XYZ file of C-alpha atoms in Angstrom:
712
model
C 15.357 231.541 105.774
C 18.532 233.385 105.991
C 22.021 231.553 105.780
C 23.109 232.571 109.100
C 20.560 229.047 110.342
C 19.409 226.194 109.089
C 15.921 225.370 110.059
C 14.736 222.138 111.450
C 11.069 221.763 112.200
C 11.223 219.667 115.860
C 7.472 219.225 116.061
C 4.314 220.860 117.659
C 3.970 222.369 120.985
C 0.693 221.935 122.781
C -1.586 224.286 120.881
C -0.479 223.184 117.880
C 1.629 225.682 116.882
C 4.950 224.822 115.321
C 8.269 224.946 117.488
C 11.290 225.223 115.474
C 14.877 224.130 115.977
C 17.647 226.478 114.831
C 21.432 225.499 114.032
C 23.429 228.640 114.376
C 27.089 228.171 112.489
C 30.238 230.349 113.382
C 30.748 229.926 109.130
C 27.930 231.985 108.831
C 29.621 234.861 110.694
C 30.650 236.734 113.963
C 26.622 238.229 113.513
C 24.990 235.050 113.000
C 23.531 234.281 116.213
C 22.078 237.643 116.922
C 20.060 237.631 113.712
C 18.153 233.973 114.598
C 17.378 235.257 117.710
C 16.035 237.931 116.025
C 13.790 236.096 114.469
C 12.902 233.056 116.464
C 9.771 232.822 117.945
C 8.504 231.327 121.107
C 9.344 228.093 122.220
C 12.016 227.748 119.812
C 15.620 226.283 120.515
C 18.512 227.412 119.113
C 21.440 225.117 119.105
C 25.278 227.009 118.472
C 28.105 225.453 117.546
C 31.220 226.126 119.016
C 33.170 229.790 117.925
C 33.234 233.474 118.304
C 30.003 235.474 117.823
C 29.289 239.117 118.209
C 27.227 240.893 121.393
C 25.122 242.310 122.141
C 22.430 239.776 121.828
C 19.110 240.807 123.096
C 16.335 237.771 123.624
C 13.049 239.259 123.989
C 11.501 235.987 123.032
C 10.951 232.658 125.057
C 13.641 230.766 123.544
C 16.069 227.706 124.526
C 19.383 229.065 123.845
C 21.900 225.984 123.899
C 25.753 226.447 123.364
C 27.649 223.179 122.037
C 31.177 223.242 122.318
C 31.586 226.366 124.343
C 30.412 228.900 121.926
C 31.861 232.587 122.790
C 29.271 235.709 122.669
C 32.147 238.502 123.297
C 30.531 242.351 123.908
C 33.777 243.887 122.684
C 34.271 245.282 125.999
C 31.108 247.703 125.111
C 27.596 247.997 127.158
C 25.777 244.721 128.108
C 26.739 241.158 126.233
C 23.706 239.247 126.812
C 20.035 240.421 127.837
C 17.182 238.057 128.809
C 14.034 239.931 128.959
C 11.707 237.163 128.259
C 9.687 234.935 130.759
C 10.870 230.938 130.834
C 13.885 231.710 128.298
C 16.647 229.568 129.142
C 19.987 230.110 128.595
C 22.886 226.814 128.762
C 26.682 226.113 127.716
C 28.151 229.535 126.581
C 31.591 231.245 127.396
C 30.113 235.190 127.737
C 33.038 237.863 127.997
C 34.186 241.544 127.529
C 31.438 243.509 128.680
C 31.722 247.143 129.098
C 33.376 248.733 132.155
C 30.743 251.353 133.457
C 29.468 250.717 136.989
C 26.950 253.602 136.625
C 25.406 251.547 133.478
C 25.940 248.664 135.056
C 27.438 246.781 132.441
C 26.737 243.232 132.645
C 27.936 239.777 130.902
C 24.286 238.503 131.402
C 21.388 240.957 132.105
C 17.782 239.002 133.144
C 14.587 241.242 133.685
C 11.856 238.828 133.148
C 10.280 235.918 135.657
C 11.225 232.603 135.570
C 14.504 232.509 133.711
C 16.722 229.617 133.558
C 20.593 230.387 133.309
C 22.983 227.571 133.584
C 26.469 226.000 133.024
C 27.619 229.090 131.535
C 31.498 230.795 132.046
C 31.663 234.512 132.005
C 34.855 235.978 131.980
C 35.781 239.649 131.591
C 32.873 241.067 132.838
C 32.055 244.148 134.967
C 29.188 242.978 137.011
C 28.160 239.203 136.134
C 24.577 237.743 136.528
C 22.116 240.517 136.804
C 18.563 239.628 138.054
C 16.125 242.650 138.378
C 12.827 241.646 139.013
C 12.961 238.462 138.041
C 11.246 236.120 140.410
C 11.557 232.346 140.032
C 14.633 232.356 138.468
C 17.448 229.721 138.496
C 21.282 230.685 138.257
C 22.934 227.586 138.506
C 26.629 225.727 137.696
C 27.413 229.358 136.267
C 31.508 230.334 136.603
C 31.659 233.948 137.020
C 35.141 235.374 136.860
C 35.455 239.876 136.768
C 37.621 242.053 135.205
C 41.221 242.168 136.308
C 39.804 245.808 138.290
C 40.568 247.196 141.439
C 38.089 245.730 144.077
C 36.474 249.209 144.746
C 35.937 249.321 140.754
C 34.572 245.836 140.058
C 31.230 244.985 139.929
C 28.986 242.387 141.568
C 29.802 239.078 140.050
C 25.874 238.157 140.864
C 22.943 240.257 141.873
C 19.568 239.250 142.633
C 17.536 243.015 143.066
C 13.665 242.574 143.797
C 13.180 238.714 142.516
C 11.797 236.916 145.200
C 12.205 232.901 144.894
C 15.103 232.614 143.031
C 17.632 229.909 143.414
C 21.103 229.893 143.438
C 22.888 226.780 142.860
C 26.708 225.506 141.987
C 27.751 228.533 141.014
C 31.475 229.246 141.313
C 32.571 233.164 141.445
C 36.109 234.939 141.882
C 37.633 237.829 141.311
C 34.410 239.674 141.686
C 32.784 242.340 144.481
C 29.876 240.894 145.965
C 26.931 238.152 145.277
C 24.295 240.729 146.194
C 21.347 239.403 147.254
C 18.648 242.472 148.106
C 14.702 243.389 148.345
C 14.247 239.843 147.518
C 12.483 236.967 149.668
C 11.899 233.357 150.037
C 15.439 232.473 148.270
C 17.321 229.309 148.029
C 21.162 229.525 147.950
C 22.785 226.312 147.899
C 26.639 224.950 147.451
C 28.128 227.757 145.412
C 31.933 228.877 145.862
C 32.645 232.315 146.284
C 36.243 233.199 146.622
C 38.619 236.658 146.557
C 36.029 239.330 146.661
C 34.939 241.475 148.640
C 31.418 240.435 150.378
C 30.750 236.278 149.653
C 27.278 236.814 150.028
C 25.293 239.869 150.897
C 21.865 240.308 152.113
C 20.059 243.150 152.631
C 15.962 242.888 153.098
C 15.569 239.565 152.048
C 13.203 237.094 154.414
C 12.757 233.667 154.481
C 16.286 232.861 152.693
C 17.852 229.681 152.967
C 21.785 229.584 152.493
C 23.291 225.937 152.673
C 26.959 224.029 151.619
C 28.554 227.397 150.013
C 31.937 228.031 149.891
C 32.990 231.368 151.178
C 36.949 231.929 151.208
C 39.797 234.729 150.918
C 36.698 237.445 150.670
C 36.981 240.618 152.757
C 33.552 239.130 154.329
C 32.065 235.908 153.899
C 28.444 236.540 154.136
C 27.038 239.547 155.520
C 23.218 239.404 156.811
C 21.059 242.620 157.665
C 17.942 244.528 157.887
C 16.329 240.760 156.969
C 14.136 238.111 159.241
C 14.292 234.055 159.542
C 17.349 233.480 157.585
C 18.837 229.849 157.880
C 22.927 229.809 157.265
C 23.914 225.926 157.830
C 26.675 223.934 156.980
C 28.491 226.093 154.851
C 32.269 226.564 155.374
C 33.625 230.332 155.761
C 37.304 231.148 155.857
C 39.959 232.822 155.627
C 38.407 236.511 155.319
C 40.314 239.017 156.162
C 39.641 242.531 155.554
C 38.959 245.851 157.202
C 36.083 243.628 158.916
C 37.408 240.273 158.213
C 33.881 239.043 159.385
C 32.868 235.439 158.728
C 29.545 236.209 159.585
C 28.054 239.172 160.155
C 24.614 240.110 161.425
C 23.239 243.490 162.056
C 19.490 244.212 162.440
C 18.688 240.674 162.330
C 15.724 239.308 163.196
C 15.212 234.980 164.275
C 18.165 234.403 161.955
C 19.293 230.979 162.568
C 23.559 230.615 161.981
C 23.809 226.418 162.999
C 26.230 223.665 161.679
C 29.034 226.084 159.726
C 32.526 225.895 159.932
C 34.350 229.332 160.401
C 38.214 229.071 160.172
C 40.881 231.753 160.055
C 38.609 234.730 159.694
C 39.220 238.078 161.360
C 35.922 237.298 163.019
C 34.361 234.178 162.925
C 30.780 235.588 163.610
C 29.949 239.163 164.379
C 26.206 240.348 165.572
C 25.332 243.809 166.235
C 22.003 244.734 167.275
C 20.738 241.055 166.324
C 17.995 240.837 166.866
C 16.814 243.751 167.280
C 12.558 243.208 167.752
C 11.542 242.217 171.044
C 10.216 238.663 170.713
C 12.758 237.770 168.320
C 16.070 235.990 168.595
C 19.358 234.729 167.110
C 20.325 231.238 167.115
C 24.100 230.184 166.757
C 23.817 226.688 167.117
C 26.295 223.754 166.660
C 28.962 226.241 164.475
C 32.807 225.432 164.718
C 35.202 228.265 164.894
C 38.336 227.854 164.597
C 42.007 230.129 164.579
C 39.909 233.005 163.819
C 41.599 236.188 165.221
C 38.071 236.542 167.408
C 35.593 233.911 167.336
C 32.456 235.831 168.182
C 32.719 239.298 168.283
C 29.547 241.316 169.561
C 28.706 244.615 170.540
C 27.362 245.530 173.364
C 23.556 246.335 172.175
C 22.970 242.453 171.601
C 20.572 240.653 174.052
C 18.631 237.830 173.567
C 20.819 235.829 171.459
C 21.417 232.103 172.212
C 25.197 230.376 171.699
C 24.825 226.557 172.252
C 26.436 223.470 170.931
C 29.127 225.419 169.165
C 33.107 224.645 169.113
C 35.303 227.140 170.176
C 39.034 225.747 169.467
C 41.945 227.727 169.418
C 40.786 231.445 168.435
C 42.950 234.139 169.462
C 40.114 235.215 171.559
C 36.913 232.839 171.784
C 34.554 235.629 172.510
C 35.269 239.604 172.020
C 33.180 242.858 173.479
C 33.204 245.745 170.376
C 33.169 248.912 172.758
C 32.359 248.945 176.649
C 29.314 248.001 178.601
C 27.085 244.630 177.632
C 25.765 242.408 180.543
C 27.276 238.376 180.622
C 23.467 237.723 181.091
C 21.605 239.526 178.227
C 22.381 236.287 176.064
C 22.279 232.552 176.445
C 25.469 230.415 176.474
C 24.917 226.912 177.408
C 26.782 223.799 176.205
C 29.529 225.435 174.464
C 33.095 223.448 173.536
C 35.538 225.681 174.669
C 39.345 224.754 173.944
C 40.905 227.011 176.717
C 38.095 225.721 179.792
C 40.574 224.933 182.537
C 37.772 223.006 184.358
C 37.001 219.196 185.449
C 34.680 216.365 184.882
C 34.867 214.144 187.800
C 31.440 212.399 186.911
C 32.476 211.740 183.474
C 29.107 212.861 181.964
C 31.789 215.155 179.484
C 29.916 217.982 180.886
C 32.092 220.579 182.441
C 31.451 220.500 186.396
C 32.084 224.290 186.862
C 30.905 226.904 184.134
C 33.643 228.321 182.003
C 33.742 232.355 182.470
C 35.432 234.774 179.937
C 37.274 236.782 182.173
C 40.691 237.080 180.927
C 42.307 240.636 182.496
C 44.561 240.604 179.554
C 41.875 240.647 176.775
C 39.410 242.802 178.281
C 42.438 245.414 178.026
C 43.014 244.758 174.763
C 39.382 245.397 174.014
C 40.150 248.751 174.976
C 43.236 249.130 173.547
C 43.554 246.930 170.435
C 47.291 247.875 170.062
C 47.811 245.665 172.761
C 47.473 242.246 170.886
C 51.075 242.781 170.027
C 51.280 241.209 173.280
C 49.094 238.189 172.863
C 50.656 234.991 174.797
C 53.752 236.804 175.736
C 55.348 236.538 179.620
C 53.377 239.852 180.568
C 49.496 238.789 178.970
C 50.178 235.528 181.013
C 51.510 237.628 183.936
C 48.615 239.738 184.313
C 46.215 237.235 183.288
C 47.909 235.150 186.638
C 47.123 238.314 188.737
C 43.674 238.240 188.024
C 42.965 234.894 189.033
C 45.325 235.345 192.654
C 44.114 239.095 193.529
C 40.072 238.596 192.765
C 40.444 242.561 193.110
C 41.706 243.095 189.591
C 39.618 240.153 188.558
C 37.481 241.526 185.219
C 33.763 241.349 184.557
C 33.110 237.984 182.947
C 32.081 238.853 179.120
C 30.244 235.417 179.204
C 29.387 232.399 181.982
C 28.646 228.675 180.031
C 27.479 226.800 182.946
C 27.518 223.182 181.176
C 30.465 223.325 178.936
C 30.777 220.129 176.615
C 34.101 218.667 177.188
C 33.881 217.034 173.399
C 34.319 218.889 170.508
C 31.557 219.047 167.915
C 32.073 215.849 166.079
C 33.375 216.862 162.007
C 32.886 213.754 160.184
C 28.896 214.475 160.106
C 29.323 217.427 157.842
C 27.584 217.232 154.597
C 30.224 217.464 151.582
C 29.970 220.307 148.628
C 29.835 218.658 145.655
C 32.486 219.719 143.057
C 30.906 222.488 140.962
C 31.530 221.829 137.296
C 35.167 221.457 136.008
C 36.723 223.601 138.427
C 38.158 222.203 141.978
C 35.598 220.526 144.322
C 35.387 222.077 147.558
C 34.352 220.679 150.864
C 31.700 221.945 153.217
C 33.379 218.880 155.795
C 36.009 220.775 157.294
C 35.804 217.352 159.080
C 37.895 216.384 156.193
C 40.340 219.080 156.338
C 40.801 218.535 160.478
C 41.479 215.183 159.870
C 40.263 214.448 163.167
C 40.757 217.860 164.636
C 44.459 219.097 164.032
C 45.415 218.754 160.366
C 43.124 222.258 160.043
C 45.724 224.194 162.335
C 48.656 222.430 161.476
C 50.380 225.197 159.768
C 49.655 228.017 162.028
C 46.514 230.686 161.553
C 44.585 229.780 158.494
C 45.025 232.123 155.986
C 48.520 233.605 157.214
C 51.233 232.129 154.953
C 54.079 230.821 157.406
C 57.488 229.530 156.382
C 57.513 225.587 158.051
C 60.403 224.234 159.908
C 62.999 221.793 158.248
C 64.409 218.922 159.443
C 67.594 217.243 159.410
C 68.947 216.084 156.241
C 67.967 212.424 154.816
C 69.596 209.971 156.930
C 70.602 211.810 159.967
C 69.530 211.966 163.028
C 70.573 214.836 165.292
C 71.655 216.161 168.770
C 68.571 218.297 168.742
C 65.347 216.982 170.522
C 62.544 217.658 168.578
C 59.953 216.216 171.390
C 60.453 216.271 174.737
C 58.124 214.356 177.171
C 58.227 214.423 181.120
C 56.529 213.381 183.355
C 52.975 213.505 181.512
C 49.718 211.678 183.490
C 46.198 211.828 181.999
C 43.387 210.629 183.579
C 39.522 209.938 182.254
C 37.509 209.774 185.299
C 38.591 206.803 187.160
C 40.231 205.301 184.297
C 44.174 205.938 183.922
C 45.447 206.384 180.346
C 49.117 207.938 180.734
C 50.623 207.124 184.308
C 54.153 209.744 184.558
C 55.582 208.599 180.966
C 58.572 210.443 179.578
C 60.770 210.192 176.655
C 62.907 212.285 174.100
C 62.914 212.133 170.615
C 65.774 213.245 168.451
C 65.720 215.280 165.299
C 65.573 212.916 162.438
C 64.683 209.618 164.804
C 61.966 207.336 163.805
C 60.202 206.276 167.378
C 57.617 203.507 167.943
C 55.098 203.573 170.201
C 54.148 200.139 171.303
C 51.785 198.374 172.810
C 48.127 196.564 173.017
C 45.100 198.480 172.665
C 44.501 200.872 175.643
C 47.947 201.113 176.875
C 48.118 204.717 176.125
C 49.257 204.813 172.819
C 46.607 207.199 171.009
C 46.408 209.688 174.197
C 50.051 210.025 173.873
C 49.895 211.026 170.210
C 46.569 213.277 171.384
C 49.054 214.912 174.119
C 51.772 215.634 171.756
C 49.192 217.265 169.426
C 48.305 219.273 172.290
C 44.482 218.305 171.816
C 44.237 217.139 175.405
C 45.536 218.719 178.765
C 47.959 216.877 180.694
C 50.146 217.120 183.694
C 53.448 217.170 182.959
C 55.539 218.929 180.058
C 55.316 218.252 176.348
C 57.599 220.763 174.025
C 57.277 220.328 170.351
C 60.719 221.814 168.588
C 60.704 223.558 171.994
C 57.406 225.203 172.351
C 54.943 223.765 174.334
C 51.623 222.530 172.586
C 49.378 223.255 175.981
C 50.310 226.992 175.950
C 51.070 227.822 172.263
C 48.738 224.883 170.078
C 49.028 226.513 166.923
C 52.843 226.894 167.111
C 53.555 223.410 168.099
C 51.295 221.627 165.454
C 52.554 224.386 162.654
C 55.737 221.537 163.321
C 53.322 218.389 162.970
C 52.189 216.563 159.933
C 49.625 214.156 161.787
C 47.652 211.066 160.282
C 44.746 209.616 162.462
C 43.840 206.116 162.457
C 40.865 206.782 161.120
C 40.934 209.349 157.748
C 37.617 211.673 157.114
C 38.257 212.385 153.742
C 35.302 213.333 151.099
C 34.678 210.573 148.953
C 32.972 212.646 146.405
C 36.559 214.659 145.220
C 39.348 213.029 143.049
C 42.725 212.978 144.559
C 43.878 216.037 142.832
C 40.793 218.373 144.125
C 41.686 217.072 147.793
C 45.695 218.018 147.433
C 44.637 221.463 146.037
C 42.020 222.238 148.296
C 44.263 221.711 151.590
C 47.475 223.560 149.402
C 44.962 226.413 148.789
C 44.129 226.535 152.051
C 47.222 226.711 153.692
C 48.741 228.719 150.936
C 51.554 226.243 149.716
C 53.508 227.257 146.850
C 51.276 226.841 143.539
C 53.774 223.318 142.511
C 53.612 221.937 146.009
C 50.475 219.512 145.025
C 51.560 218.473 142.053
C 55.216 217.888 143.864
C 53.975 215.475 146.552
C 51.162 213.526 143.528
C 55.096 212.481 142.078
C 56.873 211.767 145.177
C 54.317 209.591 146.353
C 53.443 208.275 143.209
C 49.728 209.052 142.941
C 49.629 210.872 139.777
C 48.319 208.139 137.610
C 45.286 208.430 140.341
C 44.703 212.167 140.350
C 41.424 212.376 138.706
C 39.910 209.287 140.530
C 37.450 209.477 143.129
C 38.622 209.278 146.577
C 35.604 206.865 147.610
C 37.322 204.612 144.261
C 41.068 204.092 146.104
C 41.606 201.036 147.896
C 42.956 201.630 151.321
C 46.403 201.689 151.143
C 46.079 205.298 148.293
C 43.904 206.681 150.699
C 46.754 206.634 153.285
C 49.079 207.901 151.027
C 46.914 210.603 149.837
C 46.830 211.318 153.457
C 50.671 211.308 154.038
C 50.462 213.493 151.177
C 47.965 216.340 153.263
C 50.157 215.905 156.146
C 53.822 216.924 153.947
C 51.944 219.333 152.158
C 53.504 222.212 154.567
C 56.615 219.913 154.794
C 56.554 220.040 158.572
C 59.728 218.574 160.081
C 57.758 215.836 162.850
C 55.477 213.002 161.429
C 52.676 211.682 164.002
C 51.112 208.657 163.107
C 48.391 206.664 164.912
C 48.217 203.152 163.954
C 48.834 204.425 160.313
C 48.166 200.761 158.845
C 45.332 199.193 161.082
C 42.956 199.294 158.291
C 45.181 198.337 155.303
C 45.593 194.436 153.697
C 49.284 192.638 154.106
C 50.283 194.041 150.322
C 48.824 198.065 150.890
C 50.622 197.662 154.310
C 54.031 197.157 152.280
C 53.164 199.382 150.376
C 52.610 202.458 152.585
C 55.391 201.494 155.042
C 57.857 201.511 152.135
C 56.949 204.929 151.456
C 57.629 205.902 154.673
C 60.629 204.263 154.811
C 61.983 207.043 152.249
C 60.924 209.431 154.873
C 63.264 208.210 157.496
C 66.207 210.812 158.370
C 64.510 213.688 156.649
C 61.506 213.599 159.385
C 61.062 213.263 162.996
C 58.758 210.622 162.704
C 56.526 208.810 165.906
C 54.100 206.637 165.295
C 51.844 203.902 166.941
C 50.881 200.565 166.401
C 50.893 196.919 167.604
C 52.864 195.432 164.495
C 55.905 194.022 165.380
C 56.613 193.827 161.239
C 56.268 197.814 161.128
C 58.273 198.025 164.513
C 61.304 196.552 163.311
C 61.040 197.615 159.722
C 60.151 201.521 160.457
C 61.951 202.491 163.751
C 64.395 203.616 165.140
C 63.339 202.721 169.181
C 60.788 201.540 170.271
C 58.662 202.689 173.887
C 56.967 200.096 175.280
C 53.608 201.100 176.531
C 51.639 199.036 179.136
C 48.350 200.439 180.814
C 49.657 203.849 180.836
C 52.884 203.333 181.951
C 56.133 203.339 180.323
C 57.630 199.903 180.650
C 60.726 200.137 178.481
C 62.707 202.010 175.609
C 65.136 200.421 173.525
C 66.196 198.996 170.314
C 63.646 197.436 168.449
C 65.738 194.506 167.826
C 66.259 194.035 171.452
C 62.920 194.335 172.764
C 60.896 192.475 170.392
C 62.182 189.001 170.173
C 60.007 186.029 168.653
C 56.114 185.867 168.962
C 53.975 185.457 165.643
C 54.932 189.092 163.662
C 51.508 190.079 163.184
C 49.622 189.029 166.088
C 51.302 191.334 168.149
C 52.865 188.877 170.770
C 56.011 190.875 172.790
C 58.622 188.879 174.585
C 60.851 191.401 176.082
C 64.353 191.474 176.612
C 66.347 190.966 179.514
C 66.096 194.976 180.224
C 63.286 194.596 181.030
C 64.127 192.955 184.631
C 64.927 196.488 185.786
C 61.569 197.743 185.845
C 60.480 195.087 187.712
C 62.849 194.186 190.313
C 62.572 197.620 191.733
C 58.394 196.332 192.275
C 57.202 200.093 190.848
C 55.238 198.656 188.510
C 54.779 195.173 189.453
C 54.875 192.262 187.449
C 53.497 192.314 183.675
């Protein structure tokens, strides 16, 4: 026995051969781990205490290496740090750092060249290639964290490379600052719950059949996932956001057959989904179904050679161009478009079945011109582009050929709350695949403009001031749902710094009015948010708004701090903004608690923190205390009261105490009509303060005397 380690008899294996357990201590010297690995036999366990050990380490036998307290294996910036060349070897709990920097030699943190190897719960830093599997079928990589060398993107290596290795499982790994996660010439892969950010290709598949890719976060890369030359790949329930680069695809499909892209959330990419010659073989198809594509430059971009692709049940929400054709040609009938939600649909639903009665047609003349002259995108949303599109509608002779026709457009966007969560991946910030969480009922997602682009938020008046400038103007807005009138010619104005309550019983039209302010429903009449019309520039209008819905779809598996950090990173807030709000809203003591363990009042306070991240001048709150007990309600209202004057606040409620405690004015709604507008004390007198019993002051007589609305 060498002094490098203490050897302990661990027991007998099934073949009656003794298996030994080795304990490696740093006091034995930096070469101790290498010496023990050279002596240990198949089946031995090697426990390594915290300390620094020299690489390279080459494991040629079936060993189980266990790091205790995060021992460091340092390669000294030369070659590959650890090689696992024995089938069935296991390595867990180590920090591996300091590989060489030769791309030709593919210097790696951990190289695996044998089947059925497990590499789990390791941290790799300052490595060129991270974990490299070569002819290592049946291996598993789980809960590893990989950070590449601080090099320009073209000089980086791949964080994970799977090469000629079938039935490999990648699960809950975190990758940052490397080049690609490469999966080539490998079949039957399972890629689950990984987080890949700040690289080139988040996932890069070539010649891989029958892979399943689920629950991953792919953000802030040049490309989220590129699927090429493969068959039967299933890309489901992934979050793919902020991918901008020379191509900037959230998902790219090239020469793919029978691929299924379903239930994914593609947010703020240059292109949400790109298709090139997919499917390629006669008799195969590409299925794009049930995805939510929000605030991308292009929602879906097709080359003209795409045929037999099926687009069903997707939500196309405020993409700058919902669908683009990259080049001349293309036949709108060569692919199937059916039952998708289109935020720019201008049809109607007379029979109330939530399916449009006229087809959705993508045939804007300006979009057709920008397809040929991309520089014209500079004039998107300008009077010139609007005039061209108006002319094409008024004079059909200049109407372009439609890019697609959806004969049965859905009027309801896909539900956001049904998306599963991506669990926290071991010590880092937890990331939800559920963008229902980040959307907070569909609008917080785009509340700061296009995701992935830093924009300064406008600021409101100083605390305690109500300005002369109108932050919200509503003129004669009406909304019907089938035969039901939700709003009937409602008009009002909210000044900067003012706090206004929308008061009335259930069904009065309060929530519909808030949705009209957000621009998520179409209404007759005019709405202006700080001078911006949400009907024509919804992103810009909602950039000025922080919104808290009645039901808050936060992710229960995340902590308070992780939730705020996620939204902060997504919105490109300054690094200390989340900490600032934790302190301001007295959430610091609860930063480490899972959201599911928070009380209703603390959850509501967390939702307020999310709404305030981008420092919007306007807050909209829909029944903010509806689900709170009395103590939580009082505490939450006290927090809101501290924001009066510094924010313009509009909130709906049916609680008299909330109006009297928070509002400067109250707007009384009844059956969709605005029946009074005035001082809360004057309008609300008597009655049970929590039951919502209302006695109107004498001013209401002016509405009744004219007979316009009838007696209440």
